[in-house]
XYZ file of C-alpha atoms in Angstrom:
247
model
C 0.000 0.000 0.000
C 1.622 3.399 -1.277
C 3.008 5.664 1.957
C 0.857 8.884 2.958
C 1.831 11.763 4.639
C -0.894 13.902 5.475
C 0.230 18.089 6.939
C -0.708 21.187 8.079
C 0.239 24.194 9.401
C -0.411 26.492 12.409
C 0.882 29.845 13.703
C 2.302 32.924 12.107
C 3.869 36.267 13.528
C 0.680 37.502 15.804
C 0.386 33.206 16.750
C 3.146 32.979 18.841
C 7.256 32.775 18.660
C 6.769 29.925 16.068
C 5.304 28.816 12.868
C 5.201 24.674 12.614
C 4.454 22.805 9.894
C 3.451 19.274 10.823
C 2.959 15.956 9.738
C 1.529 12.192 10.150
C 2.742 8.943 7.982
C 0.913 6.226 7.431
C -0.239 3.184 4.798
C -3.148 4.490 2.870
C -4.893 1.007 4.038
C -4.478 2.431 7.814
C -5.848 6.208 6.669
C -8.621 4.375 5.317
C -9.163 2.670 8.556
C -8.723 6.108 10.684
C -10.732 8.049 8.526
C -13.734 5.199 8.749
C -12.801 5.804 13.230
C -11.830 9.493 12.956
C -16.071 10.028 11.413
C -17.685 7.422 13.654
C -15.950 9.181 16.574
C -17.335 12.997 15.452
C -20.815 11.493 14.814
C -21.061 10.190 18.019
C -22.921 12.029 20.764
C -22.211 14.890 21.086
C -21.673 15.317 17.379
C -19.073 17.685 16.080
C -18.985 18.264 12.487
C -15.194 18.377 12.022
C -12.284 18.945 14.437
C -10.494 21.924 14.099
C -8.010 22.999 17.166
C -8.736 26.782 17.208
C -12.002 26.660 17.531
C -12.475 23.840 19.710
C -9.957 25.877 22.387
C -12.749 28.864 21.997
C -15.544 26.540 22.550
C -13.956 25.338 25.391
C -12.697 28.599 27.125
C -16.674 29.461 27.278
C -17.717 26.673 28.555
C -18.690 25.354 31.909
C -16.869 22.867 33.536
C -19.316 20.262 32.793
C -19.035 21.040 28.602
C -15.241 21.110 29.030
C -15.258 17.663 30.761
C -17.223 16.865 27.553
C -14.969 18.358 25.340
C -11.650 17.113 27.028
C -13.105 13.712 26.315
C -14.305 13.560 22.827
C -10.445 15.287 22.378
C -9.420 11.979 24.315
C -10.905 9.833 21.978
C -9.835 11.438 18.724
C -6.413 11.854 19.978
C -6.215 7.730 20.846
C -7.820 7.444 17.586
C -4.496 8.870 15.895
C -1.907 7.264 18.079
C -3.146 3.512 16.986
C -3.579 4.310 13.242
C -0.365 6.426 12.540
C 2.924 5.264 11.890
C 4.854 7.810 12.736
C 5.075 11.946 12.801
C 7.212 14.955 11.718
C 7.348 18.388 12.363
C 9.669 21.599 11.538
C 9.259 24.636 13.689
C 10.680 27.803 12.498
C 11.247 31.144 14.900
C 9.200 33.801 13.485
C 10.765 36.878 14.550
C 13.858 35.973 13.707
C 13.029 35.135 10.271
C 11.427 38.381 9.444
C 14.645 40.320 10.544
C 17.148 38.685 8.920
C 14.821 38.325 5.605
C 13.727 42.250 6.178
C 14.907 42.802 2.830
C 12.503 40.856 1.274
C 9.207 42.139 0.304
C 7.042 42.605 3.138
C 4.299 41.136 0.993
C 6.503 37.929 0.415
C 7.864 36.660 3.553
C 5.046 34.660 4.897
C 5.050 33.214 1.332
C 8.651 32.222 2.375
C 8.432 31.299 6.172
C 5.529 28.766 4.899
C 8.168 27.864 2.359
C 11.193 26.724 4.460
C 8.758 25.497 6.558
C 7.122 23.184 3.291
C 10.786 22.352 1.720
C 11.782 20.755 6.043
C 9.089 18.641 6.238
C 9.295 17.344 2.685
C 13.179 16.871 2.713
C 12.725 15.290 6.073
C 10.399 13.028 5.214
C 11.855 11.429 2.280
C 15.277 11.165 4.435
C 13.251 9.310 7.125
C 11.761 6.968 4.550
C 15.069 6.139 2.437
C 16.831 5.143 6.230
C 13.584 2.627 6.173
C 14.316 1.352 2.645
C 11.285 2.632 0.960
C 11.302 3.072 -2.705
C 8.067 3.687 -3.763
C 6.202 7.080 -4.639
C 4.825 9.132 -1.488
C 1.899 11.103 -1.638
C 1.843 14.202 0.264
C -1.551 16.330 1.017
C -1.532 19.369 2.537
C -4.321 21.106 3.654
C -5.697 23.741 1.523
C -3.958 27.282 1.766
C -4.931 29.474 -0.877
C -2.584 32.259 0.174
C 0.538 29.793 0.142
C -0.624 26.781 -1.905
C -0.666 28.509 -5.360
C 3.019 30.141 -5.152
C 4.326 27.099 -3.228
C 3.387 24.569 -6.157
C 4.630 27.157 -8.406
C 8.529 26.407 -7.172
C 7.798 23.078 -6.322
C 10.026 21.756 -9.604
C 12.603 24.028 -8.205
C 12.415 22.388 -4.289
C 12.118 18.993 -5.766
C 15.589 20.141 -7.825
C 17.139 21.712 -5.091
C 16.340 18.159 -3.276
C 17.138 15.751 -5.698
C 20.717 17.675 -6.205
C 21.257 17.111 -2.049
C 19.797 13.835 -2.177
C 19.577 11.957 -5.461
C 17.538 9.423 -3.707
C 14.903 11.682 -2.928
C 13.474 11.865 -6.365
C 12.466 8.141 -6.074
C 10.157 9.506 -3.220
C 8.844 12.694 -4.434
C 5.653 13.014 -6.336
C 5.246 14.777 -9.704
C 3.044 17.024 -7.419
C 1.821 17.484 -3.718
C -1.791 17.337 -3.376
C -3.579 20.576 -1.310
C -7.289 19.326 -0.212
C -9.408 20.967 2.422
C -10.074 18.700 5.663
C -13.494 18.184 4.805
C -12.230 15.872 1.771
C -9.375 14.333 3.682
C -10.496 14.028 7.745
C -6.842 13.090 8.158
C -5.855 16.707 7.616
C -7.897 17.566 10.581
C -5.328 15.306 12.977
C -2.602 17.149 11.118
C -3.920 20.039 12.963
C -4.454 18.716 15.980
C -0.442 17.941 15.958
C 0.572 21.284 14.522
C -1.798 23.228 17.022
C -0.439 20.837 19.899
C 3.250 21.569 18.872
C 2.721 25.283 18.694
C 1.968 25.028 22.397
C 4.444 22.349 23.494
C 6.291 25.030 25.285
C 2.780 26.813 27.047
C 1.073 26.202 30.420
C -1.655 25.520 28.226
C -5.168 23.429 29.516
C -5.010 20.766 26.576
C -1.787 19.207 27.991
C -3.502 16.062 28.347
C -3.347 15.633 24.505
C 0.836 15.315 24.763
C -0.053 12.028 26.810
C -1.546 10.273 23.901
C 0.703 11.863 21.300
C 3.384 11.343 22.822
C 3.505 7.527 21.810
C 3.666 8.604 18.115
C 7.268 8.052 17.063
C 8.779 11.277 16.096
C 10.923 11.311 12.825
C 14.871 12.511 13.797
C 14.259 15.002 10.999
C 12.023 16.842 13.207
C 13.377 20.426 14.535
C 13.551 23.456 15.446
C 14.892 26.171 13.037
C 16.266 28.392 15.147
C 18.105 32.349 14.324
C 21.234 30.914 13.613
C 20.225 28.833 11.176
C 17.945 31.281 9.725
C 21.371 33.480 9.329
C 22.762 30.120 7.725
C 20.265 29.762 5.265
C 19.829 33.562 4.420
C 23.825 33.076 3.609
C 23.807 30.462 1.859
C 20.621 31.417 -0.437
C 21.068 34.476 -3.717
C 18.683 36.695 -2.933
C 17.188 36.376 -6.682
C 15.809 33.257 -6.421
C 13.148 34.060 -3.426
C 12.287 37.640 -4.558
């Protein structure tokens, strides 16, 4: 069964001193299985049309303890729900602040494009490293929920990341697809635990009242390509890069 990787996104410079871009890895037989779990578990009483992290820590901040007991649990069960069907996760975290000053040269306009693109280029180049240390050598397929702000430029340079890849790695390109695939989470529940990771990594560092979720997630095997881009390697990058190519 062909390898899926299913990611999203959360954060941004108002969001917090990161922006992380996660993901979860699986067979497509075992998505098909945690989708079929992921629904029956929203269904049930009481029903939640989708999961989506933001505003199910709004929902809870009104509530009264009784709801949040409520909520806390269904998050319990979705959470579980995750750790038994995925194989294993990845994230890359990037400083925010940091990454605006030393790319303030940059059009103002374009630097989220480009924080969601170092961001996109980590967790894709991790990935494929993580699978060619397990001997894989088939075709992934990689879906991203839907960004229309980021998507379109994004798979505009893709042929240029998968380049800038396959020159690093050569064994990469047995990995990458001709394309990644951006779908909203409605079409693709799995995108929906993607967010539950990304949101939950966002916070790792917080005093936060959904620290029960790090319990269950914890049991998901991180890849070793996960990280933390920090300002010195910002400064490393932003050296190593001509400025022409990401203005």
């Amino acid at each position: 069964m062909p390898i899926q990787i299913f990611i999203d996104e959360s954060g941004g410079r108002t969001q917090g001193r990161y922006f992380v871009m996660a993901g979860l890895i699986s067979t497509a037989e075992k998505w098909a299985a945690f989708s079929d779990a992921w629904r029956g578990c929203l269904d049930r009483a009481p029903r939640w049309k989708s999961l989506h992290m933001t505003e199910v820590a709004s929902k809870r901040r009104r509530a009264g303890d009784e709801k949040r007991v409520v909520i806390e649990g269904k998050l319990l069960e979705l959470s579980a729900i995750i750790g038994e069907h995925v194989e294993a996760g990845i994230y890359i975290e990037i400083e925010v602040e940091p990454f605006y000053e030393v790319f303030k040269d940059f059009n103002p306009k374009r630097r989220m494009d480009w924080l969601y693109f170092y961001a996109f280029y980590g967790i894709m180049m991790g990935t494929c490293m993580d699978l060619l240390d397990a001997k894989v050598k088939e075709k992934l397929e990689i879906i991203f929920d839907e960004n229309k702000m980021h998507g379109p430029r994004t798979l505009q340079y893709y042929p240029l990341t998968r380049e800038f890849m396959r020159v690093q790695h050569p064994a990469s390109d047995l990995l990458l697809p001709p394309s990644p695939i951006f779908k909203t989470d409605d079409e693709f529940v799995p995108l929906q635990a993607a967010d539950l990771m990304a949101w939950s990594r966002l916070r790792a560092g917080d005093d936060f009242p959904f620290g029960f979720l790090f319990d269950t997630l914890k049991h998901i095997p991180l890849s070793q390509y996960s990280g933390t881009i920090n300002e010195q390697d910002i400064k490393t990058i932003r050296a190593g890069n001509k400025r022409e190519l990401y203005t």
